[in-house]
Tab-separated table of N, CA and C in Angstrom:
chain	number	residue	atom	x	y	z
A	1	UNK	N	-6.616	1.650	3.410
A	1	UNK	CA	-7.966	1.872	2.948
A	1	UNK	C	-8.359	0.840	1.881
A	2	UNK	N	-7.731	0.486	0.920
A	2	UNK	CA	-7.918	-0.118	-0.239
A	2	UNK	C	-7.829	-2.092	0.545
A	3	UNK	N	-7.033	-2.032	1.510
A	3	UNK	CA	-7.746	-3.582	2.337
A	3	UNK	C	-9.086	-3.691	3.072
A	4	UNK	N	-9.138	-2.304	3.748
A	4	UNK	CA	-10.555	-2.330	4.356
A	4	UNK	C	-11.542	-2.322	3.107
A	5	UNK	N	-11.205	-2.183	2.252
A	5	UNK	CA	-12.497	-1.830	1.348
A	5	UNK	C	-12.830	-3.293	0.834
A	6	UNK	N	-11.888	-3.934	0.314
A	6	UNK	CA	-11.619	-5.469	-0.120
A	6	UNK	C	-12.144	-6.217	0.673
A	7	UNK	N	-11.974	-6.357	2.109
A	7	UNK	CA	-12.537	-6.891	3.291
A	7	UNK	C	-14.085	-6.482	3.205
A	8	UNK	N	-14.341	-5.208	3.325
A	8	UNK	CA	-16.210	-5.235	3.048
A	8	UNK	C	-16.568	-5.590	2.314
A	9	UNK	N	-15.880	-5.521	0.316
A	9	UNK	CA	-16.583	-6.326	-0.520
A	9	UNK	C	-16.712	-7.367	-0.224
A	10	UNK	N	-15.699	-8.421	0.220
A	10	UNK	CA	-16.141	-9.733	0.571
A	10	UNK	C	-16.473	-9.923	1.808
A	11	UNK	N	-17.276	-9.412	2.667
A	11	UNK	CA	-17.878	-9.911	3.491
A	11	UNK	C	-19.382	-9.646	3.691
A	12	UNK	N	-19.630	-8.161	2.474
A	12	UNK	CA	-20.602	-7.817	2.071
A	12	UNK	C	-21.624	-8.507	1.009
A	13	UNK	N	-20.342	-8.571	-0.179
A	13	UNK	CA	-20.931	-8.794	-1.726
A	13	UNK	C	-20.398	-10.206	-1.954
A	14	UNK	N	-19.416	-10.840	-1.105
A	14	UNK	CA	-18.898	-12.035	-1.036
A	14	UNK	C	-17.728	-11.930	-2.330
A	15	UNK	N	-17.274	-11.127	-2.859
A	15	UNK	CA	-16.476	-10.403	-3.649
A	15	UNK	C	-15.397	-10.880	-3.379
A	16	UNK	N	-14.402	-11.485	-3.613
A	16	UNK	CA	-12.731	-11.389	-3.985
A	16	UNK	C	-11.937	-10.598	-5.182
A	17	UNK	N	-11.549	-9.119	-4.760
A	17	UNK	CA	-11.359	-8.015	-5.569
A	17	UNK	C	-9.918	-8.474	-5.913
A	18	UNK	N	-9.408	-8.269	-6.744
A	18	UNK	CA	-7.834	-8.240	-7.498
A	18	UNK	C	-7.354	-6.916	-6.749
A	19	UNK	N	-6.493	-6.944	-5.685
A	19	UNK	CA	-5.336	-5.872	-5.834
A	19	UNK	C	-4.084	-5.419	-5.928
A	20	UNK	N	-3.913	-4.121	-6.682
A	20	UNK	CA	-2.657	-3.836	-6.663
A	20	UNK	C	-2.747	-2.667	-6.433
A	21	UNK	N	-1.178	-2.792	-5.352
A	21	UNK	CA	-0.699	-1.970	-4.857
A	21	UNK	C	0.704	-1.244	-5.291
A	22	UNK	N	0.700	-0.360	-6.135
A	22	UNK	CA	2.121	0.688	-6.856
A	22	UNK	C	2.779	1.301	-5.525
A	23	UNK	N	4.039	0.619	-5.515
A	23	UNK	CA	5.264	1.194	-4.836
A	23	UNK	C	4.135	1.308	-3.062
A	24	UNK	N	3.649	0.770	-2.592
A	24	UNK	CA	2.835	0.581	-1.489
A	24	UNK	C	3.947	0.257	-0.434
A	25	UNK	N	4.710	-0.747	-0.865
A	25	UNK	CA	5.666	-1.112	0.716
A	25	UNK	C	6.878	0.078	0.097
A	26	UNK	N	6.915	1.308	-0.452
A	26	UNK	CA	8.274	1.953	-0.010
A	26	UNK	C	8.007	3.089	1.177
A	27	UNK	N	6.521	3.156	1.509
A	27	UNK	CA	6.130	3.877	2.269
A	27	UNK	C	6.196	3.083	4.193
A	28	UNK	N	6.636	2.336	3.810
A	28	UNK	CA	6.028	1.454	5.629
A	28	UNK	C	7.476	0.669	5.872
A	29	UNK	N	7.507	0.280	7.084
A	29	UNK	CA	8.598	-0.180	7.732
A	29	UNK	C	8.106	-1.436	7.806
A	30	UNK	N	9.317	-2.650	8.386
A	30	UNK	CA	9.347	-3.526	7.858
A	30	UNK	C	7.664	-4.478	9.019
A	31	UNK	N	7.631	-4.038	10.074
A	31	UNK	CA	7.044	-4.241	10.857
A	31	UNK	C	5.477	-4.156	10.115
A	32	UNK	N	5.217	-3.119	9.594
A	32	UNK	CA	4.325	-2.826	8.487
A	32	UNK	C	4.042	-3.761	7.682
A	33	UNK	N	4.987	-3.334	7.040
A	33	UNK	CA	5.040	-4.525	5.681
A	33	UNK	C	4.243	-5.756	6.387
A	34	UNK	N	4.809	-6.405	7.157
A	34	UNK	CA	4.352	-7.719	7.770
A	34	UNK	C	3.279	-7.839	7.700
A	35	UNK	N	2.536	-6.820	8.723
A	35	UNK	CA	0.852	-6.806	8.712
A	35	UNK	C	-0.042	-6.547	7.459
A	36	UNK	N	0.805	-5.745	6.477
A	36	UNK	CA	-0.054	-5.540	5.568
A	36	UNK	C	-0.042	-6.754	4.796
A	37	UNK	N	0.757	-7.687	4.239
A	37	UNK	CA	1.283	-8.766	3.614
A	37	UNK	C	0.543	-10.128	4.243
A	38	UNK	N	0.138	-10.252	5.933
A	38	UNK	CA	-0.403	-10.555	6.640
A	38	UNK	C	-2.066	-10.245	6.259
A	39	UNK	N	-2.682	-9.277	6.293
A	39	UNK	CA	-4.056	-8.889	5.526
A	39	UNK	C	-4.448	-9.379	4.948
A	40	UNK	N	-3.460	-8.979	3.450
A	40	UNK	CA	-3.175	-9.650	2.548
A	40	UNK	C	-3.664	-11.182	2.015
A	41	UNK	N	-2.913	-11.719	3.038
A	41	UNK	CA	-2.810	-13.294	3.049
A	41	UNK	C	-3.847	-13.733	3.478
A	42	UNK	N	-4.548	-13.690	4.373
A	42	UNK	CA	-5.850	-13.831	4.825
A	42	UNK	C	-6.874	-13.487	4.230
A	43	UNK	N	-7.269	-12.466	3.295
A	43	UNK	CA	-8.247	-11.559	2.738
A	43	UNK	C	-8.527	-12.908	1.298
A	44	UNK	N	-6.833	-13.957	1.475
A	44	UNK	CA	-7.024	-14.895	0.139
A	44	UNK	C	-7.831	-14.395	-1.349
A	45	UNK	N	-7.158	-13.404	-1.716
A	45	UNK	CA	-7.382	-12.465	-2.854
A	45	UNK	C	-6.268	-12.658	-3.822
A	46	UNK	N	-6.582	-12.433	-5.221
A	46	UNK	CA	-5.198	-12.294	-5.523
A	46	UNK	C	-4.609	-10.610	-5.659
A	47	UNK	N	-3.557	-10.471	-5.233
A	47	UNK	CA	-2.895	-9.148	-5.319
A	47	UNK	C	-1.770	-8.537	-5.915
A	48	UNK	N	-1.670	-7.364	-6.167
A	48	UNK	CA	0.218	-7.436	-7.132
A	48	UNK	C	0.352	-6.205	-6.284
A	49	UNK	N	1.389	-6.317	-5.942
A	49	UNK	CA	2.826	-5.463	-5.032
A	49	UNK	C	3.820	-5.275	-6.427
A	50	UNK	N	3.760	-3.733	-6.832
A	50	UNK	CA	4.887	-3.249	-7.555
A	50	UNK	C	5.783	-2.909	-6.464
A	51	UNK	N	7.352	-2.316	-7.188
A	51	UNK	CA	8.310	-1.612	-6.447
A	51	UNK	C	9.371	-1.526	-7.010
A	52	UNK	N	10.156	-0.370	-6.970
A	52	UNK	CA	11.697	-0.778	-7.567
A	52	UNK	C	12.598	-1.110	-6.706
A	53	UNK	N	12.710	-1.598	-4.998
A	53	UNK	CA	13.344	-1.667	-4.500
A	53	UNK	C	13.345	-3.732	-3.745
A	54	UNK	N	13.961	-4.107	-4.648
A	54	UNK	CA	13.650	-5.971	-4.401
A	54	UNK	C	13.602	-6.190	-2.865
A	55	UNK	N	14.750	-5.189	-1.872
A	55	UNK	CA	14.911	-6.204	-0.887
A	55	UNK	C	13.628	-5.995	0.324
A	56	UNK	N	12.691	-4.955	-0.576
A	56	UNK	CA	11.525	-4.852	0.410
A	56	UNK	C	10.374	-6.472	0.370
A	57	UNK	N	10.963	-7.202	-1.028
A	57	UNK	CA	10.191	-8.113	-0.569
A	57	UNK	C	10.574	-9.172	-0.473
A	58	UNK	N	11.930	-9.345	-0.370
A	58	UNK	CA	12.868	-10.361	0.495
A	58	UNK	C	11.885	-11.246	1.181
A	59	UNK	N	11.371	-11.142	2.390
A	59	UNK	CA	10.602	-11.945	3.160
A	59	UNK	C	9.473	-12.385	2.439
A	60	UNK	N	9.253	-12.002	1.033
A	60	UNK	CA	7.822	-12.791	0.705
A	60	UNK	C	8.048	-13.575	-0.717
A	61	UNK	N	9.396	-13.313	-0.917
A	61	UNK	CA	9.482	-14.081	-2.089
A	61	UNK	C	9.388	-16.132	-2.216
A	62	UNK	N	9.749	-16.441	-1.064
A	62	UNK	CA	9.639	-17.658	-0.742
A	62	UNK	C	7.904	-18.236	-1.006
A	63	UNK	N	6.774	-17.058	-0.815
A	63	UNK	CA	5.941	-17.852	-0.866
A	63	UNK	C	5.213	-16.664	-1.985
A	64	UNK	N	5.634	-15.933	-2.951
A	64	UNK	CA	5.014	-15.152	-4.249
A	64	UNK	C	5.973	-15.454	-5.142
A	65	UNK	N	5.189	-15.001	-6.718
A	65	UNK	CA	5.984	-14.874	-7.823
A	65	UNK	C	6.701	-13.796	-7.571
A	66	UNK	N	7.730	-13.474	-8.624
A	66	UNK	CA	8.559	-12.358	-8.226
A	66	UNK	C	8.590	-12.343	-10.048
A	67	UNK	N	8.336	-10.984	-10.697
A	67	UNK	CA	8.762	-11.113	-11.913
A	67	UNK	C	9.484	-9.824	-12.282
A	68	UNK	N	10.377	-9.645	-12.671
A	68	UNK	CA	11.376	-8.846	-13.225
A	68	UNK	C	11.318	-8.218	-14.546
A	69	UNK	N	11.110	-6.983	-14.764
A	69	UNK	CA	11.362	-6.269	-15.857
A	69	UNK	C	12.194	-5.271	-15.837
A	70	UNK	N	12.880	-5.709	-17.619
A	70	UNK	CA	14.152	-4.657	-17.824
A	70	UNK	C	13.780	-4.100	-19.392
A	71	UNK	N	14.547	-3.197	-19.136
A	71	UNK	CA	14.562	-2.853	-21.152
A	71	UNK	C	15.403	-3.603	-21.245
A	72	UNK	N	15.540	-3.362	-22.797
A	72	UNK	CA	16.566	-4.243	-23.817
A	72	UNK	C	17.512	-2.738	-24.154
């Protein structure tokens, strides 16, 4: 929902919305992931993908930042 909506702002309001998505890929399979990441990429938005699980974004780290937080 939150890509379709991004997609009408900018094709409506000519809008490029910032999104983020919290823990979004622990819900979808990897096949998923693809297309949504795929959307994504095309929609040429900028976006943030949280998660606590790294190897869900294995396949996209080659072409995103990846930033890491820990306590002290």
């Amino acid at each position: 929902m939150v890509v379709a909506q991004a997609w009408l702002m900018h094709e409506d309001l000519g809008i490029l919305p910032i999104i983020l998505l919290d823990e979004g890929l622990s819900h979808l399979d990897m096949q998923h992931r693809e297309v949504l990441f795929a959307h994504l990429k095309n929609l040429q938005c900028q976006f943030w993908l949280s998660g606590i699980d790294v190897a869900r974004f294995s396949d996209w780290l080659p072409e995103a930042m990846n930033v890491t937080l820990a306590s002290s």
